[in-house]
Coordinates of C-alpha atoms and ligand atoms in Angstrom, one line a residue:
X1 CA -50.3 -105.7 15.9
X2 CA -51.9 -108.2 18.8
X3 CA -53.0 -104.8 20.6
X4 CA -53.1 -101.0 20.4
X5 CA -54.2 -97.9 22.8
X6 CA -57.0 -95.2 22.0
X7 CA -57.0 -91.9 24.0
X8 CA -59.2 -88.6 24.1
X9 CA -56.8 -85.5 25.2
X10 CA -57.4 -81.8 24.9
X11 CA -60.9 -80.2 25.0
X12 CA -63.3 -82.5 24.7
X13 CA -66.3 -82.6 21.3
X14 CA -69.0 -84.3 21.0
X15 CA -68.8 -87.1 18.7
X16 CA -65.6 -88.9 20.3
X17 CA -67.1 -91.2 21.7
X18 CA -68.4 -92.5 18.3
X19 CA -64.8 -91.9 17.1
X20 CA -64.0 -94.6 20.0
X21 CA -66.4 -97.0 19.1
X22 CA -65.1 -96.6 15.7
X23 CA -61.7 -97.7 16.6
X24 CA -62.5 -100.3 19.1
X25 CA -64.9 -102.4 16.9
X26 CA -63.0 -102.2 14.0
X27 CA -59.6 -103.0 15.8
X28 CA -61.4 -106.1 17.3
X29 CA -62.7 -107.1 13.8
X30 CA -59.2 -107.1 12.9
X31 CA -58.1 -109.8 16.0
X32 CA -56.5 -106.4 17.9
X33 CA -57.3 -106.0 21.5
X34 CA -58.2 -102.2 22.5
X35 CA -56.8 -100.8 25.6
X36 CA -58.3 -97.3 26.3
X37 CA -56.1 -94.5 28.1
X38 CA -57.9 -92.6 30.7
X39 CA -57.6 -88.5 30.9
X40 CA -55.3 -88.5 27.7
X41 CA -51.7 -88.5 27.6
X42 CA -51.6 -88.2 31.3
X43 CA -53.3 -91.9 31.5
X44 CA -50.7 -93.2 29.6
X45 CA -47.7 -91.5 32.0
X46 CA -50.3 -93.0 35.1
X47 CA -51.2 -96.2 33.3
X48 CA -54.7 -95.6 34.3
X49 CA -56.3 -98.1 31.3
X50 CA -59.5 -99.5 30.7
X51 CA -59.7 -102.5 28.4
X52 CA -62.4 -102.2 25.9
X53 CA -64.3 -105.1 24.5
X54 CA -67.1 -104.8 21.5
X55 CA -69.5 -104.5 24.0
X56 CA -67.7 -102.0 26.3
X57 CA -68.2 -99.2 23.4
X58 CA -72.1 -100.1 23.1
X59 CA -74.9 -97.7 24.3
X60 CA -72.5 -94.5 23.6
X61 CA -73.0 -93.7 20.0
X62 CA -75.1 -91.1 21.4
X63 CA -73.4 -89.5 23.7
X64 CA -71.6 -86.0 24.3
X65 CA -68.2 -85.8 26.1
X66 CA -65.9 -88.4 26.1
X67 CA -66.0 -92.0 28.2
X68 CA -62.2 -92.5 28.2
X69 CA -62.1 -89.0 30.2
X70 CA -60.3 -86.1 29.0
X71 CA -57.2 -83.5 30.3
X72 CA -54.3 -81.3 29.5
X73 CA -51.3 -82.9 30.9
X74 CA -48.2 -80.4 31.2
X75 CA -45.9 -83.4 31.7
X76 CA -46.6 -85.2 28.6
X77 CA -45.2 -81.8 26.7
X78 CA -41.8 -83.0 28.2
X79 CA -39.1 -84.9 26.5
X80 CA -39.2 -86.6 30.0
X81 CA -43.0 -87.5 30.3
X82 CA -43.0 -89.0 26.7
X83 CA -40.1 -91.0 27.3
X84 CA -42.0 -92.3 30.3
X85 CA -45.2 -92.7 28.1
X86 CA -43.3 -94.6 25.8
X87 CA -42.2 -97.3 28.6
X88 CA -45.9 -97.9 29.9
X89 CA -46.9 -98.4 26.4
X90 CA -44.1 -100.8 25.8
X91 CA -44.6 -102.2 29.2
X92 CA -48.1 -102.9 28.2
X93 CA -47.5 -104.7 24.7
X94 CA -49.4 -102.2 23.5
X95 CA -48.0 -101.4 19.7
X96 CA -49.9 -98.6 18.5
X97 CA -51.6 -95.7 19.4
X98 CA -55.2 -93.8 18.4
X99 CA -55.0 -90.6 19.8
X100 CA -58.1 -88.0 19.2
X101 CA -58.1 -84.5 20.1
X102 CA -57.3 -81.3 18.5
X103 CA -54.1 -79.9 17.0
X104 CA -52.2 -79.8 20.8
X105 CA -52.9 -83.5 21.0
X106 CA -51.9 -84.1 17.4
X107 CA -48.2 -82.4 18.1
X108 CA -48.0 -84.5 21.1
X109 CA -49.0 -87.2 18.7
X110 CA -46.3 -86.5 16.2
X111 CA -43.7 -86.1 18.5
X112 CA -44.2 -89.7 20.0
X113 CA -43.6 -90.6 16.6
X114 CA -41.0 -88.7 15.6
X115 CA -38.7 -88.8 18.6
X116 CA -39.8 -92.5 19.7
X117 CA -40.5 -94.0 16.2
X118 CA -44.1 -95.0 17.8
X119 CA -47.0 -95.8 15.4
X120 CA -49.6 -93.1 15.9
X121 CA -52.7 -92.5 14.3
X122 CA -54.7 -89.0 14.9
X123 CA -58.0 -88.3 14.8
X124 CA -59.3 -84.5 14.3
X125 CA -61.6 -83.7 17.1
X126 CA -61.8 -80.4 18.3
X127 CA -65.1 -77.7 17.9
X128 CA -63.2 -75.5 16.6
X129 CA -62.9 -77.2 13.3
X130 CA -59.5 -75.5 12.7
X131 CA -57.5 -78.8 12.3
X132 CA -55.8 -78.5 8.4
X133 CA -55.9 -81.3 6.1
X134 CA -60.0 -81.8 7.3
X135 CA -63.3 -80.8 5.9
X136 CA -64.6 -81.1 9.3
X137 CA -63.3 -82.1 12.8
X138 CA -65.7 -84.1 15.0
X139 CA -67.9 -81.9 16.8
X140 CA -68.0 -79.0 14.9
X141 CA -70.9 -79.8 13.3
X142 CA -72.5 -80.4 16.6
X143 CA -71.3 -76.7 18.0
X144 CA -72.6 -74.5 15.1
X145 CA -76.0 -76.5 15.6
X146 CA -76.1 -75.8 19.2
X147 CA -75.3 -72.2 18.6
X148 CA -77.8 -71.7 15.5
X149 CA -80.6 -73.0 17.8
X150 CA -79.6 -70.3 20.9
X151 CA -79.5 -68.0 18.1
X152 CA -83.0 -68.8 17.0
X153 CA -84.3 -68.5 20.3
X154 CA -82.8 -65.1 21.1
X155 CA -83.7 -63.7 17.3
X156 CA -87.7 -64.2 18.9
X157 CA -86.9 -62.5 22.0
X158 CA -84.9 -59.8 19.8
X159 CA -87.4 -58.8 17.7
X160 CA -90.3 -58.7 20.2
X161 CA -88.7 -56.2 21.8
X162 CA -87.1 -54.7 19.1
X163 CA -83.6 -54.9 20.4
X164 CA -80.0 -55.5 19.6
X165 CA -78.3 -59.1 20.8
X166 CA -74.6 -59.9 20.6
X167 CA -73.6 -63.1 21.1
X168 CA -70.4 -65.3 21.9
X169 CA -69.5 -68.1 20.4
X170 CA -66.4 -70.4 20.8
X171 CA -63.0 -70.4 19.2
X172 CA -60.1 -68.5 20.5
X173 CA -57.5 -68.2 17.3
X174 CA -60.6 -68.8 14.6
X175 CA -64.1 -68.3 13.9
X176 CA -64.9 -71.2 11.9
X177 CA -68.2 -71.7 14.5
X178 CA -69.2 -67.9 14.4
X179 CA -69.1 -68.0 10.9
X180 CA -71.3 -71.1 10.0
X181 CA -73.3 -70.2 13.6
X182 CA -74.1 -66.4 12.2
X183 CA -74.6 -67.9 8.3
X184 CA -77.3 -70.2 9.4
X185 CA -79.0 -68.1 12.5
X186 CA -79.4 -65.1 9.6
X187 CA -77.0 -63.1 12.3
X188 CA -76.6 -59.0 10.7
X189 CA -72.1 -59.2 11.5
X190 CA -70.0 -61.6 12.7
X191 CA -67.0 -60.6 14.1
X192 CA -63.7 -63.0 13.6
X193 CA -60.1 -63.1 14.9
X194 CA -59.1 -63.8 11.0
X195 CA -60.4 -60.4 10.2
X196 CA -60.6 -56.8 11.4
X197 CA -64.0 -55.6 11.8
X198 CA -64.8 -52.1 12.7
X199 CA -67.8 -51.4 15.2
X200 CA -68.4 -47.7 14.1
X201 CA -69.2 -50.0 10.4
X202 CA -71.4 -52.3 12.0
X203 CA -73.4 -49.3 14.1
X204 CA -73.6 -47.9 11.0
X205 CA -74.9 -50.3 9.3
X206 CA -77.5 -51.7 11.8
X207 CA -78.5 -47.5 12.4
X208 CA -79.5 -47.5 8.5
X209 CA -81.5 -50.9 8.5
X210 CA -83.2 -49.5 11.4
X211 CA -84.4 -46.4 8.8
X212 CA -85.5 -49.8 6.5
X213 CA -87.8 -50.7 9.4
X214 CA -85.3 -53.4 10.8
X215 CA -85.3 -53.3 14.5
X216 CA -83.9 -55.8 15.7
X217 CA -80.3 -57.2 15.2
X218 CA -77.8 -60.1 15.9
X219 CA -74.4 -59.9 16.3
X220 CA -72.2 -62.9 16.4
X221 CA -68.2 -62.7 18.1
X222 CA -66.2 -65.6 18.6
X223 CA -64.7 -65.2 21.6
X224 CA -61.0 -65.1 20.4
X225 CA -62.1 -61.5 18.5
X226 CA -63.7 -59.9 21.5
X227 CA -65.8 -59.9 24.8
X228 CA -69.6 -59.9 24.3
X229 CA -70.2 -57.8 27.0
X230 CA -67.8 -55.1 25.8
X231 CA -69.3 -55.0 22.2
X232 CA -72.7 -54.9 23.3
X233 CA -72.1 -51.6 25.7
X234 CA -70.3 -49.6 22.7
X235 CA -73.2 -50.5 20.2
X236 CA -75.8 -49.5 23.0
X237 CA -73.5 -46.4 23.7
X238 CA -72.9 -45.3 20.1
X239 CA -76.4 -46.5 18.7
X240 CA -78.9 -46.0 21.6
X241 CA -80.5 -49.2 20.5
X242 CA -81.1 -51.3 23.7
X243 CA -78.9 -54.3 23.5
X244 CA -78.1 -57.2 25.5
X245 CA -75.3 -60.2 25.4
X246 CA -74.9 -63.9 25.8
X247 CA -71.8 -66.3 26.2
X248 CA -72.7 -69.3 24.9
X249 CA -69.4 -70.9 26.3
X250 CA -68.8 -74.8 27.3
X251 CA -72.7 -75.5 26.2
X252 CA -71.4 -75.2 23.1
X253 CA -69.3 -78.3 23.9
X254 CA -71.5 -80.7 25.2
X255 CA -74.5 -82.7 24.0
X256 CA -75.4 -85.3 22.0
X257 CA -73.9 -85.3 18.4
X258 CA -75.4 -84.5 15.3
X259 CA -75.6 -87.4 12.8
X260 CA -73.3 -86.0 10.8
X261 CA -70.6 -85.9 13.6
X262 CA -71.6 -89.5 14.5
X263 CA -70.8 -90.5 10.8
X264 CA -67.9 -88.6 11.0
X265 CA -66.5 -89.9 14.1
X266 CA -67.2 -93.3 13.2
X267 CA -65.8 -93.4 9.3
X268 CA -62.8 -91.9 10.9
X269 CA -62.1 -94.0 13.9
X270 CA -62.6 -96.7 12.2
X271 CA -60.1 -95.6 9.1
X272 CA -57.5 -95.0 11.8
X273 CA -58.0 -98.3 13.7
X274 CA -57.5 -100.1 10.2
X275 CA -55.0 -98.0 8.9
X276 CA -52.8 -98.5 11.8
X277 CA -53.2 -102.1 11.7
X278 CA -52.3 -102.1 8.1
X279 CA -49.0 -100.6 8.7
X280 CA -49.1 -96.5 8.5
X281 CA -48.6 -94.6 11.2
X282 CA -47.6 -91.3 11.9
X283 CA -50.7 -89.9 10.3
X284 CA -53.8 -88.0 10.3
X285 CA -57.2 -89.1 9.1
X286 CA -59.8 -87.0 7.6
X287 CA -62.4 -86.2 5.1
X288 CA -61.9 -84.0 2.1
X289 CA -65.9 -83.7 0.3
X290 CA -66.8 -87.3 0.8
X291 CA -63.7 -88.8 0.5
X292 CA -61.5 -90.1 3.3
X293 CA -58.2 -89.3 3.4
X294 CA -54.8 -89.9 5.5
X295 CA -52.5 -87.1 5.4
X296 CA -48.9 -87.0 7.3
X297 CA -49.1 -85.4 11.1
X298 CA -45.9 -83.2 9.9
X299 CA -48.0 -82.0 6.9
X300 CA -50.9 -81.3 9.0
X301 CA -49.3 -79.5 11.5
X302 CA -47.5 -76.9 9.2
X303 CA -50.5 -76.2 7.3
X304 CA -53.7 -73.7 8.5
X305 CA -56.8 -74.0 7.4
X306 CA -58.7 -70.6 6.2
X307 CA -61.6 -69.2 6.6
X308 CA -64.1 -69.1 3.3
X309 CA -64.0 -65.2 2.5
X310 CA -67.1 -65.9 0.2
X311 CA -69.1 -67.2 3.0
X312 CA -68.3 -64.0 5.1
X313 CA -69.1 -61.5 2.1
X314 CA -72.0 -63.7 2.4
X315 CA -73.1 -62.2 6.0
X316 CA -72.3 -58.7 4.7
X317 CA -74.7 -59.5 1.6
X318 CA -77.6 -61.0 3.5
X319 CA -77.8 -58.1 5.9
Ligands
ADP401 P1 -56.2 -79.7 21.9 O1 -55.7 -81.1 21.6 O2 -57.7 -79.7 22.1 O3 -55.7 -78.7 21.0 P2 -54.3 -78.9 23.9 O4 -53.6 -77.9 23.1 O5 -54.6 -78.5 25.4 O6 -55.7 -79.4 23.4 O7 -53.4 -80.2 24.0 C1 -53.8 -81.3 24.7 C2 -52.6 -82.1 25.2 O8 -51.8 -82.5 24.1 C3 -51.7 -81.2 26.1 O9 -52.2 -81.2 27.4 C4 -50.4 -82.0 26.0 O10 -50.5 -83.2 26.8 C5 -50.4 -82.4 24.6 N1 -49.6 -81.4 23.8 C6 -50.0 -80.2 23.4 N2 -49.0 -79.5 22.8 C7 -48.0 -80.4 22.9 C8 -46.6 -80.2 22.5 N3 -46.1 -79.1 21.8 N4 -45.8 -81.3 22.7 C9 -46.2 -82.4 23.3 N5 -47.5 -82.6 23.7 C10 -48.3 -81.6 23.5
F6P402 O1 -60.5 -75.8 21.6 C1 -61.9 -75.9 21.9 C2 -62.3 -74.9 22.8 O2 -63.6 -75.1 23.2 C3 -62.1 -73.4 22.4 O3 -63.1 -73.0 21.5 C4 -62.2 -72.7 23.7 O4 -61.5 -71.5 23.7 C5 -61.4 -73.7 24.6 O5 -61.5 -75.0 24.1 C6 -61.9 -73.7 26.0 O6 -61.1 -74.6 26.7 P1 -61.2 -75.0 28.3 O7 -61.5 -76.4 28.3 O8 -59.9 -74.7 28.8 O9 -62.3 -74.2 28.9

């Protein structure tokens, strides 16, 4: 391959844009030339590009959000708008694709490949670490930090005044961030999509600590399993403990990524870069332990990846 394209669709995590420099500087130590696709797929229907040199993807290692831009394009999810995606790529010699983003972006991924027989490579990135076939998508790591350290802020402010805090984390099918978020901020009950929780349990339960001498209280939702706001007047209501809530909502999304991210992002943009140019394609990459790994978009698709139940008996255990 003389030259393929890297994109950034979906929600955006921070750690892509190491995932881009990845790709770029590995495709370029190969003899490829990198083309990058502004606002995802939608760039590609537009051909808005950006070529991108060694240089172009210095300085950003650091650096939340994505440079390439990121969107949701409806037409793209049309037989239509990939067919047109396929002629700009063509149009543009360009004979392979990077695309990173979260499971929509994957589909759309697999479906170029699929229906067009175009060589695609995926890259898991998404917060919500719920991309199968992964350890860890890039940014997650990243998220639950950001939402441990608001969590250790509000604990102080808790306790001093002896109150009840529920908080709301991202995710809207999982809680893969509550979970890690409330393991590591020592929150008393998180509350998950991926499991029934009762309130009446949790009142109970924080009522009888408070006979222990515990006064204070953190409760962690992901926001797919209930609204902060609503939680925190029924435990104020049944409890009388004075409570207040937080959304911790797109500042979760933002900011500089960890140094495990930036490892991440860069072992697996790199992978991809390389594996493409070696000849696979219609794949995922992704790291299972330490090891990288490259697993088919199909399989990755049709699998879930499940929540730890011995990390939420866990919460119930330390509380
Ligand atoms: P994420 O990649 O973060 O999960 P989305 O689900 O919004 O985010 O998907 C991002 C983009 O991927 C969509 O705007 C669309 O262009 C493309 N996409 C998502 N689902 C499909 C699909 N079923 N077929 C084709 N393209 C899709
Ligand atoms: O998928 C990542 C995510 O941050 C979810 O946790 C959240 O529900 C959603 O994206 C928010 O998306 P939007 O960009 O539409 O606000």
């Amino acid at each position: 391959m003389k030259k393929i394209g890297v994109l950034t669709s979906g929600g955006d995590a921070p750690g892509m844009n190491a995932a881009i420099r990845g790709v770029v500087r590995a495709a370029i130590g190969r003899g490829a030339a990198v083309v990058g696709y502004v606002h995802g797929y939608e760039g590609i229907i537009c051909d808005e590009t950006t070529p991108l040199y060694f240089h172009s993807v210095g300085g950003i290692i650091d650096r939340g959000g994505t440079i390439l831009r990121t969107a949701r394009s409806e037409t793209f999810k049309t037989y239509e708008g990939r067919k047109k995606a396929i002629e700009v790529l063509n149009s543009g010699g360009v004979e392979g694709l990077v695309i990173i983003g979260g499971d929509g972006s994957l589909t759309g991924a697999l479906k170029l490949h699929e229906e067009f027989d175009f060589p695609v490579m995926g890259v898991p990135g998404s917060i919500d670490n719920d991309i199968a076939a992964t350890d860890f998508s890039i940014g997650f790591d990243t998220a639950v930090v950001c939402a441990m350290q608001a969590i250790d802020r509000v604990r102080d402010t808790a306790y001093s005044h002896e109150r009840v805090f529920v908080i709301e984390v991202m995710g809207r099918h999982n809680g893969f961030i509550a979970l890690e978020a409330g393991l590591s901020g020592g929150a008393e009950a998180v509350i998950i999509p991926e499991v029934s929780s009762s309130l009446m349990e949790i009142c109970e339960q924080m009522k009888s600590a408070a006979e222990r001498g515990k006064k204070s209280s953190i409760i962690i939702v992901a926001e797919g399993a209930g609204n902060a706001k609503d939680i925190a007047e029924f435990i104020q209501k049944k409890t009388n403990f004075e409570t207040r809530y937080l959304v911790l909502g797109h500042m979760q999304r933002g900011g500089s990524p960890t140094a495990f991210d930036r490892v991440l992002a860069l072992r697996l943009g790199a992978t991809a870069a390389n594996r493409l140019l070696n000849g696979f394609r219609g794949e995922m990459v992704g790291v299972e332990g330490t090891r990288l790994v490259s697993h088919p978009l199909s399989y990755v698709l049709s699998s879930s990846r499940e929540i730890d139940p011995e990390k939420l008996l866990l919460v119930q255990t330390m509380a």
